[in-house]
Tab-separated table of N, CA and C in Angstrom:
chain	number	residue	atom	x	y	z
A	163	UNK	N	0.820	-1.142	0.040
A	163	UNK	CA	0.009	-0.038	-0.009
A	163	UNK	C	0.849	1.279	0.010
A	164	UNK	N	1.956	1.198	0.715
A	164	UNK	CA	2.849	2.415	0.790
A	164	UNK	C	3.504	2.656	-0.548
A	165	UNK	N	3.706	1.558	-1.196
A	165	UNK	CA	4.377	1.720	-2.532
A	165	UNK	C	3.411	2.451	-3.488
A	166	UNK	N	2.154	2.110	-3.455
A	166	UNK	CA	1.140	2.803	-4.343
A	166	UNK	C	0.975	4.279	-3.937
A	167	UNK	N	1.071	4.567	-2.636
A	167	UNK	CA	0.988	6.004	-2.173
A	167	UNK	C	2.172	6.757	-2.735
A	168	UNK	N	3.364	6.173	-2.676
A	168	UNK	CA	4.566	6.852	-3.142
A	168	UNK	C	4.430	7.191	-4.639
A	169	UNK	N	4.003	6.156	-5.440
A	169	UNK	CA	3.856	6.345	-6.860
A	169	UNK	C	2.852	7.426	-7.197
A	170	UNK	N	1.756	7.482	-6.467
A	170	UNK	CA	0.716	8.536	-6.636
A	170	UNK	C	1.277	9.920	-6.301
A	171	UNK	N	1.974	9.986	-5.164
A	171	UNK	CA	2.582	11.306	-4.793
A	171	UNK	C	3.567	11.760	-5.830
A	172	UNK	N	4.418	10.860	-6.299
A	172	UNK	CA	5.409	11.235	-7.336
A	172	UNK	C	4.704	11.704	-8.595
A	173	UNK	N	3.631	11.011	-8.983
A	173	UNK	CA	2.889	11.333	-10.178
A	173	UNK	C	2.249	12.721	-10.035
A	174	UNK	N	1.696	13.027	-8.887
A	174	UNK	CA	1.109	14.316	-8.626
A	174	UNK	C	2.168	15.435	-8.720
A	175	UNK	N	3.319	15.205	-8.105
A	175	UNK	CA	4.399	16.181	-8.057
A	175	UNK	C	4.843	16.471	-9.579
A	176	UNK	N	5.062	15.392	-10.314
A	176	UNK	CA	5.543	15.496	-11.723
A	176	UNK	C	4.371	16.337	-12.529
A	177	UNK	N	3.158	16.000	-12.346
A	177	UNK	CA	2.069	16.755	-13.065
A	177	UNK	C	2.097	18.195	-12.685
A	178	UNK	N	2.230	18.554	-11.407
A	178	UNK	CA	2.272	19.904	-10.963
A	178	UNK	C	3.505	20.648	-11.506
A	179	UNK	N	4.618	20.023	-11.574
A	179	UNK	CA	5.886	20.657	-12.056
A	179	UNK	C	5.647	20.902	-13.566
A	180	UNK	N	5.118	19.946	-14.311
A	180	UNK	CA	4.879	20.112	-15.755
A	180	UNK	C	3.860	21.315	-15.940
A	181	UNK	N	2.861	21.281	-15.190
A	181	UNK	CA	1.820	22.346	-15.322
A	181	UNK	C	2.500	23.706	-15.052
A	182	UNK	N	3.244	23.880	-13.990
A	182	UNK	CA	3.894	25.079	-13.659
A	182	UNK	C	4.870	25.531	-14.725
A	183	UNK	N	5.592	24.550	-15.327
A	183	UNK	CA	6.561	24.884	-16.346
A	183	UNK	C	5.858	25.412	-17.590
A	184	UNK	N	4.692	24.855	-17.929
A	184	UNK	CA	3.911	25.268	-19.070
A	184	UNK	C	3.383	26.690	-18.881
A	185	UNK	N	2.860	26.907	-17.641
A	185	UNK	CA	2.344	28.258	-17.337
A	185	UNK	C	3.418	29.258	-17.359
A	186	UNK	N	4.536	28.945	-16.713
A	186	UNK	CA	5.688	29.892	-16.723
A	186	UNK	C	6.220	30.225	-18.083
A	187	UNK	N	6.306	29.189	-18.955
A	187	UNK	CA	6.798	29.418	-20.303
A	187	UNK	C	5.894	30.295	-21.091
A	188	UNK	N	4.538	30.077	-20.910
A	188	UNK	CA	3.588	30.917	-21.601
A	188	UNK	C	3.578	32.343	-21.099
A	189	UNK	N	3.876	32.533	-19.800
A	189	UNK	CA	3.855	33.857	-19.222
A	189	UNK	C	5.208	34.562	-19.537
A	190	UNK	N	6.252	33.839	-19.504
A	190	UNK	CA	7.586	34.547	-19.790
A	190	UNK	C	7.840	34.688	-21.279
A	191	UNK	N	7.416	33.760	-22.046
A	191	UNK	CA	7.664	33.765	-23.489
A	191	UNK	C	6.383	33.626	-24.275
A	192	UNK	N	5.547	34.628	-24.259
A	192	UNK	CA	4.203	34.443	-24.964
A	192	UNK	C	4.452	34.334	-26.492
A	193	UNK	N	3.624	33.561	-27.109
A	193	UNK	CA	3.688	33.348	-28.555
A	193	UNK	C	3.065	34.565	-29.251
A	194	UNK	N	3.706	35.024	-30.253
A	194	UNK	CA	3.100	36.101	-31.042
A	194	UNK	C	2.566	35.561	-32.340
A	195	UNK	N	1.327	35.654	-32.550
A	195	UNK	CA	0.693	35.122	-33.738
A	195	UNK	C	0.662	36.197	-34.742
A	196	UNK	N	1.314	36.020	-35.890
A	196	UNK	CA	1.382	36.988	-36.920
A	196	UNK	C	0.379	36.537	-38.010
A	197	UNK	N	-0.629	37.296	-38.191
A	197	UNK	CA	-1.577	36.987	-39.209
A	197	UNK	C	-1.289	37.836	-40.462
A	198	UNK	N	-1.172	37.182	-41.607
A	198	UNK	CA	-0.902	37.993	-42.793
A	198	UNK	C	-2.150	38.832	-43.112
A	199	UNK	N	-1.817	40.070	-43.563
A	199	UNK	CA	-2.941	40.931	-43.955
A	199	UNK	C	-3.113	40.808	-45.462
A	200	UNK	N	-4.321	40.496	-45.877
A	200	UNK	CA	-4.617	40.350	-47.221
A	200	UNK	C	-5.358	41.589	-47.780
A	201	UNK	N	-4.650	42.301	-48.565
A	201	UNK	CA	-5.381	43.468	-49.141
A	201	UNK	C	-6.421	43.018	-50.081
A	202	UNK	N	-7.622	43.616	-49.968
A	202	UNK	CA	-8.684	43.311	-50.847
A	202	UNK	C	-9.229	44.584	-51.470
A	203	UNK	N	-9.922	44.399	-52.544
A	203	UNK	CA	-10.496	45.533	-53.231
A	203	UNK	C	-11.654	46.109	-52.329
A	204	UNK	N	-11.558	47.366	-52.022
A	204	UNK	CA	-12.669	47.901	-51.268
A	204	UNK	C	-13.979	47.940	-52.011
A	205	UNK	N	-15.046	47.430	-51.452
A	205	UNK	CA	-16.340	47.485	-52.037
A	205	UNK	C	-16.683	48.980	-52.140
A	206	UNK	N	-17.206	49.356	-53.340
A	206	UNK	CA	-17.528	50.726	-53.561
A	206	UNK	C	-16.465	51.492	-54.410
A	207	UNK	N	-15.250	50.917	-54.425
A	207	UNK	CA	-14.234	51.616	-55.244
A	207	UNK	C	-14.496	51.434	-56.726
A	208	UNK	N	-13.986	52.268	-57.509
A	208	UNK	CA	-14.204	52.243	-58.948
A	208	UNK	C	-12.889	51.824	-59.608
A	209	UNK	N	-12.977	50.849	-60.548
A	209	UNK	CA	-11.762	50.442	-61.266
A	209	UNK	C	-11.835	50.746	-62.734
A	210	UNK	N	-10.716	50.880	-63.329
A	210	UNK	CA	-10.647	51.051	-64.818
A	210	UNK	C	-9.729	50.032	-65.416
A	211	UNK	N	-10.054	49.558	-66.532
A	211	UNK	CA	-9.199	48.611	-67.250
A	211	UNK	C	-8.902	49.178	-68.626
A	212	UNK	N	-7.664	49.012	-69.095
A	212	UNK	CA	-7.302	49.510	-70.424
A	212	UNK	C	-8.166	48.863	-71.551
A	213	UNK	N	-8.778	49.682	-72.347
A	213	UNK	CA	-9.555	49.220	-73.456
A	213	UNK	C	-10.932	48.631	-73.127
A	214	UNK	N	-11.374	48.771	-71.867
A	214	UNK	CA	-12.633	48.192	-71.486
A	214	UNK	C	-13.594	49.411	-71.089
A	215	UNK	N	-14.742	49.396	-71.724
A	215	UNK	CA	-15.826	50.324	-71.435
A	215	UNK	C	-16.971	49.414	-70.849
A	216	UNK	N	-17.265	49.551	-69.603
A	216	UNK	CA	-18.219	48.746	-69.033
A	216	UNK	C	-19.629	49.006	-69.614
A	217	UNK	N	-20.349	47.909	-69.826
A	217	UNK	CA	-21.702	47.923	-70.487
A	217	UNK	C	-22.571	48.852	-69.699
A	218	UNK	N	-23.353	49.680	-70.327
A	218	UNK	CA	-24.331	50.560	-69.623
A	218	UNK	C	-25.573	49.770	-69.135
A	219	UNK	N	-25.755	48.631	-69.654
A	219	UNK	CA	-26.996	47.860	-69.304
A	219	UNK	C	-26.769	46.783	-68.255
A	220	UNK	N	-25.552	46.418	-67.977
A	220	UNK	CA	-25.431	45.297	-67.092
A	220	UNK	C	-24.144	45.288	-66.295
A	221	UNK	N	-24.060	44.382	-65.316
A	221	UNK	CA	-22.852	44.216	-64.511
A	221	UNK	C	-21.772	43.465	-65.323
A	222	UNK	N	-20.564	43.526	-64.806
A	222	UNK	CA	-19.471	42.744	-65.348
A	222	UNK	C	-18.791	41.967	-64.233
A	223	UNK	N	-18.295	40.769	-64.588
A	223	UNK	CA	-17.525	39.979	-63.668
A	223	UNK	C	-16.094	39.939	-64.104
A	224	UNK	N	-15.222	40.347	-63.199
A	224	UNK	CA	-13.768	40.358	-63.518
A	224	UNK	C	-13.100	39.168	-62.849
A	225	UNK	N	-12.355	38.393	-63.612
A	225	UNK	CA	-11.672	37.268	-62.983
A	225	UNK	C	-10.186	37.698	-62.965
A	226	UNK	N	-9.657	37.986	-61.758
A	226	UNK	CA	-8.248	38.264	-61.633
A	226	UNK	C	-7.563	37.005	-61.376
A	227	UNK	N	-6.848	36.539	-62.437
A	227	UNK	CA	-6.153	35.222	-62.383
A	227	UNK	C	-4.766	35.373	-62.972
A	228	UNK	N	-3.962	34.287	-62.784
A	228	UNK	CA	-2.581	34.294	-63.299
A	228	UNK	C	-2.283	32.832	-63.770
A	229	UNK	N	-1.389	32.774	-64.797
A	229	UNK	CA	-1.018	31.497	-65.288
A	229	UNK	C	-0.129	30.711	-64.335
A	230	UNK	N	0.499	31.512	-63.374
A	230	UNK	CA	1.422	30.837	-62.430
A	230	UNK	C	0.740	30.527	-61.074
A	231	UNK	N	-0.535	30.695	-60.980
A	231	UNK	CA	-1.282	30.437	-59.784
A	231	UNK	C	-1.990	29.088	-59.817
A	232	UNK	N	-1.515	28.196	-58.950
A	232	UNK	CA	-2.140	26.852	-59.023
A	232	UNK	C	-3.612	26.835	-58.519
A	233	UNK	N	-4.008	27.811	-57.689
A	233	UNK	CA	-5.365	27.895	-57.277
A	233	UNK	C	-6.245	28.351	-58.496
A	234	UNK	N	-5.687	29.238	-59.296
A	234	UNK	CA	-6.353	29.659	-60.549
A	234	UNK	C	-6.581	28.418	-61.460
A	235	UNK	N	-5.536	27.669	-61.583
A	235	UNK	CA	-5.576	26.445	-62.458
A	235	UNK	C	-6.648	25.470	-61.916
A	236	UNK	N	-6.623	25.299	-60.637
A	236	UNK	CA	-7.564	24.375	-59.962
A	236	UNK	C	-8.952	24.897	-60.023
A	237	UNK	N	-9.139	26.243	-60.171
A	237	UNK	CA	-10.502	26.850	-60.207
A	237	UNK	C	-11.063	26.949	-61.615
A	238	UNK	N	-10.299	26.581	-62.644
A	238	UNK	CA	-10.771	26.681	-64.012
A	238	UNK	C	-12.099	26.011	-64.293
A	239	UNK	N	-12.321	24.786	-63.770
A	239	UNK	CA	-13.590	24.129	-63.977
A	239	UNK	C	-14.824	25.034	-63.477
A	240	UNK	N	-14.585	25.618	-62.320
A	240	UNK	CA	-15.630	26.465	-61.709
A	240	UNK	C	-15.860	27.704	-62.654
A	241	UNK	N	-14.759	28.321	-63.117
A	241	UNK	CA	-14.837	29.512	-63.946
A	241	UNK	C	-15.532	29.106	-65.286
A	242	UNK	N	-15.254	27.901	-65.803
A	242	UNK	CA	-15.916	27.496	-67.054
A	242	UNK	C	-17.403	27.324	-66.803
A	243	UNK	N	-17.798	26.761	-65.683
A	243	UNK	CA	-19.231	26.643	-65.348
A	243	UNK	C	-19.853	28.018	-65.148
A	244	UNK	N	-19.183	28.882	-64.515
A	244	UNK	CA	-19.656	30.249	-64.317
A	244	UNK	C	-19.847	30.980	-65.610
A	245	UNK	N	-18.865	30.967	-66.494
A	245	UNK	CA	-18.999	31.560	-67.836
A	245	UNK	C	-20.207	30.987	-68.565
A	246	UNK	N	-20.351	29.655	-68.532
A	246	UNK	CA	-21.460	29.034	-69.165
A	246	UNK	C	-22.810	29.449	-68.653
A	247	UNK	N	-22.965	29.546	-67.339
A	247	UNK	CA	-24.269	29.853	-66.709
A	247	UNK	C	-24.553	31.339	-66.866
A	248	UNK	N	-23.514	32.211	-66.902
A	248	UNK	CA	-23.806	33.683	-67.036
A	248	UNK	C	-23.733	34.205	-68.388
A	249	UNK	N	-23.493	33.310	-69.447
A	249	UNK	CA	-23.424	33.737	-70.823
A	249	UNK	C	-24.609	34.589	-71.223
A	250	UNK	N	-24.271	35.771	-71.723
A	250	UNK	CA	-25.267	36.686	-72.260
A	250	UNK	C	-25.908	37.511	-71.159
A	251	UNK	N	-25.659	37.237	-69.929
A	251	UNK	CA	-26.320	37.988	-68.815
A	251	UNK	C	-25.384	39.062	-68.255
A	252	UNK	N	-24.059	38.830	-68.504
A	252	UNK	CA	-23.110	39.700	-67.850
A	252	UNK	C	-21.806	39.568	-68.642
A	253	UNK	N	-21.087	40.702	-68.716
A	253	UNK	CA	-19.733	40.622	-69.372
A	253	UNK	C	-18.787	39.994	-68.431
A	254	UNK	N	-17.957	39.092	-68.966
A	254	UNK	CA	-16.935	38.395	-68.149
A	254	UNK	C	-15.582	38.727	-68.701
A	255	UNK	N	-14.734	39.300	-67.861
A	255	UNK	CA	-13.426	39.819	-68.309
A	255	UNK	C	-12.360	39.180	-67.463
A	256	UNK	N	-11.435	38.396	-68.133
A	256	UNK	CA	-10.236	37.781	-67.400
A	256	UNK	C	-9.114	38.757	-67.518
A	257	UNK	N	-8.588	39.142	-66.291
A	257	UNK	CA	-7.407	40.010	-66.246
A	257	UNK	C	-6.294	39.247	-65.724
A	258	UNK	N	-5.156	39.183	-66.459
A	258	UNK	CA	-3.989	38.396	-66.133
A	258	UNK	C	-2.736	39.351	-66.174
A	259	UNK	N	-1.776	39.112	-65.311
A	259	UNK	CA	-0.532	39.916	-65.355
A	259	UNK	C	0.426	39.499	-66.473
A	260	UNK	N	0.179	38.360	-67.110
A	260	UNK	CA	1.074	37.891	-68.171
A	260	UNK	C	0.835	38.670	-69.494
A	261	UNK	N	1.630	38.332	-70.478
A	261	UNK	CA	1.493	39.003	-71.763
A	261	UNK	C	0.131	38.615	-72.343
A	262	UNK	N	-0.323	39.512	-73.297
A	262	UNK	CA	-1.661	39.239	-73.923
A	262	UNK	C	-1.767	37.864	-74.504
A	263	UNK	N	-0.749	37.490	-75.247
A	263	UNK	CA	-0.726	36.146	-75.923
A	263	UNK	C	-0.796	34.973	-74.922
A	264	UNK	N	0.004	35.139	-73.843
A	264	UNK	CA	0.039	34.061	-72.823
A	264	UNK	C	-1.317	34.027	-72.056
A	265	UNK	N	-1.849	35.209	-71.811
A	265	UNK	CA	-3.162	35.304	-71.117
A	265	UNK	C	-4.309	34.646	-71.951
A	266	UNK	N	-4.283	35.030	-73.259
A	266	UNK	CA	-5.323	34.460	-74.098
A	266	UNK	C	-5.173	32.922	-74.269
A	267	UNK	N	-3.957	32.448	-74.306
A	267	UNK	CA	-3.739	31.018	-74.458
A	267	UNK	C	-4.266	30.315	-73.160
A	268	UNK	N	-4.001	30.875	-71.979
A	268	UNK	CA	-4.455	30.286	-70.760
A	268	UNK	C	-5.935	30.216	-70.663
A	269	UNK	N	-6.590	31.362	-71.025
A	269	UNK	CA	-8.084	31.388	-70.967
A	269	UNK	C	-8.662	30.423	-71.975
A	270	UNK	N	-8.125	30.359	-73.177
A	270	UNK	CA	-8.629	29.475	-74.194
A	270	UNK	C	-8.499	28.032	-73.694
A	271	UNK	N	-7.326	27.651	-73.207
A	271	UNK	CA	-7.089	26.300	-72.759
A	271	UNK	C	-8.038	25.919	-71.628
A	272	UNK	N	-8.389	26.967	-70.800
A	272	UNK	CA	-9.315	26.612	-69.673
A	272	UNK	C	-10.787	26.549	-70.112
A	273	UNK	N	-11.030	26.738	-71.421
A	273	UNK	CA	-12.363	26.618	-71.921
A	273	UNK	C	-13.319	27.775	-71.609
A	274	UNK	N	-12.727	28.931	-71.325
A	274	UNK	CA	-13.555	30.114	-70.887
A	274	UNK	C	-13.953	30.906	-72.161
A	275	UNK	N	-14.771	30.241	-72.999
A	275	UNK	CA	-15.181	30.852	-74.272
A	275	UNK	C	-16.066	32.062	-74.026
A	276	UNK	N	-15.924	33.045	-74.824
A	276	UNK	CA	-16.750	34.251	-74.728
A	276	UNK	C	-16.239	35.253	-73.682
A	277	UNK	N	-15.051	35.004	-73.136
A	277	UNK	CA	-14.455	35.793	-72.085
A	277	UNK	C	-13.526	36.826	-72.703
A	278	UNK	N	-13.678	38.064	-72.378
A	278	UNK	CA	-12.629	39.063	-72.829
A	278	UNK	C	-11.370	38.859	-71.986
A	279	UNK	N	-10.204	39.046	-72.638
A	279	UNK	CA	-8.990	38.802	-71.961
A	279	UNK	C	-8.178	40.103	-72.045
A	280	UNK	N	-7.688	40.510	-70.913
A	280	UNK	CA	-6.846	41.733	-70.732
A	280	UNK	C	-5.569	41.405	-70.024
A	281	UNK	N	-4.471	41.892	-70.522
A	281	UNK	CA	-3.205	41.745	-69.834
A	281	UNK	C	-2.991	43.119	-69.118
A	282	UNK	N	-2.917	43.056	-67.718
A	282	UNK	CA	-2.782	44.289	-66.973
A	282	UNK	C	-2.171	43.991	-65.614
A	283	UNK	N	-1.583	45.024	-64.998
A	283	UNK	CA	-1.128	44.855	-63.622
A	283	UNK	C	-2.296	44.748	-62.670
A	284	UNK	N	-2.385	43.625	-62.019
A	284	UNK	CA	-3.556	43.371	-61.174
A	284	UNK	C	-3.585	44.342	-59.975
A	285	UNK	N	-2.429	44.699	-59.461
A	285	UNK	CA	-2.370	45.668	-58.336
A	285	UNK	C	-3.001	47.024	-58.656
A	286	UNK	N	-2.928	47.416	-59.926
A	286	UNK	CA	-3.496	48.709	-60.279
A	286	UNK	C	-5.002	48.747	-60.279
A	287	UNK	N	-5.599	47.552	-60.304
A	287	UNK	CA	-7.132	47.516	-60.100
A	287	UNK	C	-7.499	46.963	-58.741
A	288	UNK	N	-6.537	46.871	-57.811
A	288	UNK	CA	-6.854	46.488	-56.454
A	288	UNK	C	-6.873	45.031	-56.245
A	289	UNK	N	-6.311	44.242	-57.119
A	289	UNK	CA	-6.289	42.786	-56.878
A	289	UNK	C	-4.836	42.447	-56.485
A	290	UNK	N	-4.666	41.906	-55.230
A	290	UNK	CA	-3.374	41.562	-54.632
A	290	UNK	C	-3.232	40.110	-54.423
A	291	UNK	N	-4.224	39.330	-54.720
A	291	UNK	CA	-4.084	37.880	-54.566
A	291	UNK	C	-4.899	37.294	-55.689
A	292	UNK	N	-4.420	36.139	-56.190
A	292	UNK	CA	-5.176	35.382	-57.200
A	292	UNK	C	-5.531	34.033	-56.672
A	293	UNK	N	-6.755	33.572	-57.058
A	293	UNK	CA	-7.688	34.184	-57.847
A	293	UNK	C	-8.578	35.170	-57.070
A	294	UNK	N	-9.034	36.209	-57.777
A	294	UNK	CA	-10.058	37.128	-57.218
A	294	UNK	C	-11.120	37.394	-58.217
A	295	UNK	N	-12.327	37.389	-57.752
A	295	UNK	CA	-13.470	37.674	-58.673
A	295	UNK	C	-14.078	39.003	-58.082
A	296	UNK	N	-14.369	39.896	-59.087
A	296	UNK	CA	-14.977	41.163	-58.747
A	296	UNK	C	-16.260	41.366	-59.540
A	297	UNK	N	-17.333	41.659	-58.860
A	297	UNK	CA	-18.602	41.986	-59.567
A	297	UNK	C	-18.633	43.536	-59.567
A	298	UNK	N	-18.668	44.088	-60.752
A	298	UNK	CA	-18.661	45.573	-60.932
A	298	UNK	C	-19.877	46.021	-61.685
A	299	UNK	N	-20.369	47.225	-61.432
A	299	UNK	CA	-21.562	47.673	-62.060
A	299	UNK	C	-21.129	48.289	-63.451
A	300	UNK	N	-22.094	48.966	-64.044
A	300	UNK	CA	-21.828	49.567	-65.352
A	300	UNK	C	-20.868	50.759	-65.433
A	301	UNK	N	-20.450	51.227	-64.250
A	301	UNK	CA	-19.463	52.268	-64.156
A	301	UNK	C	-18.167	51.843	-63.634
A	302	UNK	N	-17.989	50.508	-63.448
A	302	UNK	CA	-16.767	49.943	-62.880
A	302	UNK	C	-16.632	50.025	-61.364
A	303	UNK	N	-17.760	50.271	-60.724
A	303	UNK	CA	-17.813	50.345	-59.208
A	303	UNK	C	-17.929	48.923	-58.701
A	304	UNK	N	-17.061	48.523	-57.740
A	304	UNK	CA	-17.030	47.199	-57.189
A	304	UNK	C	-18.169	46.971	-56.280
A	305	UNK	N	-19.061	45.966	-56.601
A	305	UNK	CA	-20.189	45.636	-55.793
A	305	UNK	C	-19.903	44.549	-54.826
A	306	UNK	N	-19.128	43.561	-55.263
A	306	UNK	CA	-18.747	42.350	-54.420
A	306	UNK	C	-17.396	41.822	-54.911
A	307	UNK	N	-16.727	41.224	-53.931
A	307	UNK	CA	-15.354	40.648	-54.262
A	307	UNK	C	-15.258	39.341	-53.554
A	308	UNK	N	-14.644	38.373	-54.209
A	308	UNK	CA	-14.380	37.094	-53.650
A	308	UNK	C	-12.861	36.764	-53.904
A	309	UNK	N	-12.152	36.413	-52.893
A	309	UNK	CA	-10.720	36.243	-52.983
A	309	UNK	C	-10.334	34.788	-52.576
A	310	UNK	N	-9.483	34.190	-53.391
A	310	UNK	CA	-9.002	32.817	-53.081
A	310	UNK	C	-9.733	31.701	-53.709
A	311	UNK	N	-9.208	30.509	-53.515
A	311	UNK	CA	-9.935	29.340	-54.052
A	311	UNK	C	-11.198	29.138	-53.266
A	312	UNK	N	-12.328	28.769	-53.952
A	312	UNK	CA	-13.599	28.700	-53.299
A	312	UNK	C	-14.032	27.225	-53.196
A	313	UNK	N	-14.564	26.833	-52.003
A	313	UNK	CA	-15.093	25.495	-51.886
A	313	UNK	C	-16.471	25.459	-52.599
A	314	UNK	N	-17.029	24.269	-52.780
A	314	UNK	CA	-18.233	24.076	-53.581
A	314	UNK	C	-19.397	24.912	-53.022
A	315	UNK	N	-19.492	25.029	-51.652
A	315	UNK	CA	-20.617	25.830	-51.162
A	315	UNK	C	-20.457	27.330	-51.595
A	316	UNK	N	-19.283	27.866	-51.477
A	316	UNK	CA	-19.078	29.261	-51.828
A	316	UNK	C	-19.271	29.462	-53.361
A	317	UNK	N	-18.852	28.450	-54.121
A	317	UNK	CA	-19.066	28.545	-55.586
A	317	UNK	C	-20.629	28.637	-55.888
A	318	UNK	N	-21.372	27.804	-55.246
A	318	UNK	CA	-22.854	27.836	-55.428
A	318	UNK	C	-23.432	29.167	-54.985
A	319	UNK	N	-22.930	29.695	-53.904
A	319	UNK	CA	-23.397	30.965	-53.401
A	319	UNK	C	-23.142	32.097	-54.393
A	320	UNK	N	-21.971	32.016	-54.998
A	320	UNK	CA	-21.548	33.034	-56.010
A	320	UNK	C	-22.444	32.968	-57.252
A	321	UNK	N	-22.705	31.748	-57.745
A	321	UNK	CA	-23.582	31.555	-58.892
A	321	UNK	C	-24.949	32.068	-58.591
A	322	UNK	N	-25.488	31.727	-57.378
A	322	UNK	CA	-26.816	32.164	-56.951
A	322	UNK	C	-26.868	33.708	-56.881
A	323	UNK	N	-25.745	34.309	-56.380
A	323	UNK	CA	-25.780	35.777	-56.256
A	323	UNK	C	-25.654	36.469	-57.625
A	324	UNK	N	-25.034	35.804	-58.568
A	324	UNK	CA	-24.808	36.458	-59.886
A	324	UNK	C	-25.963	36.247	-60.880
A	325	UNK	N	-26.728	35.194	-60.702
A	325	UNK	CA	-27.810	34.966	-61.643
A	325	UNK	C	-29.026	35.886	-61.266
A	326	UNK	N	-29.792	36.174	-62.241
A	326	UNK	CA	-31.020	37.001	-61.950
A	326	UNK	C	-31.856	36.395	-60.879
A	327	UNK	N	-32.341	37.276	-60.041
A	327	UNK	CA	-33.164	36.804	-58.918
A	327	UNK	C	-32.326	36.461	-57.634
A	328	UNK	N	-30.981	36.311	-57.844
A	328	UNK	CA	-30.129	36.084	-56.727
A	328	UNK	C	-29.778	37.368	-56.050
A	329	UNK	N	-29.389	37.251	-54.783
A	329	UNK	CA	-28.943	38.475	-54.067
A	329	UNK	C	-27.487	38.760	-54.360
A	330	UNK	N	-27.248	40.001	-54.814
A	330	UNK	CA	-25.849	40.377	-55.145
A	330	UNK	C	-25.165	40.944	-53.936
A	331	UNK	N	-25.784	41.041	-52.835
A	331	UNK	CA	-25.166	41.531	-51.576
A	331	UNK	C	-24.444	40.408	-50.883
A	332	UNK	N	-23.368	39.954	-51.511
A	332	UNK	CA	-22.658	38.857	-50.936
A	332	UNK	C	-21.419	39.456	-50.251
A	333	UNK	N	-21.100	39.053	-49.064
A	333	UNK	CA	-20.008	39.594	-48.340
A	333	UNK	C	-18.653	39.335	-49.010
A	334	UNK	N	-17.726	40.217	-48.823
A	334	UNK	CA	-16.407	40.110	-49.375
A	334	UNK	C	-15.668	38.990	-48.611
A	335	UNK	N	-14.799	38.313	-49.384
A	335	UNK	CA	-14.059	37.167	-48.715
A	335	UNK	C	-13.766	36.103	-49.464
């Protein structure tokens, strides 16, 4: 019986020492969590694109993508579906930082038929991460923005928001 009491006492002492060591370490050396800040296009800002005059009758969807972005490559099936479902209802413009020829080849290979392609500096239109989708009105004013690769639920929310009868008041993110 004495042997069992000794083992219990030692176990309690070890547990208390470990607990105090963890508490002391966290108090003396707190961890600093650095969260990256992701610049996003401010809703309500107005963008301009070289050679693009936004349609007076409808909204436009801007795809800020890059040939070197694997998330963009992975998202091509969604963009193809998006282009197909929105055909004729909204102008779709793919903006890439690569040369015009390289950008057009990437968009064509992705099956994004009927999409205007522009070679431009993405930062000049407020896109700092790819992929980024921007819904803009007929004056180039940003109404909604979606940044990053989108899961299937967010993809469906975007399609619902962009199709007639859907709510276009979708939060940024």
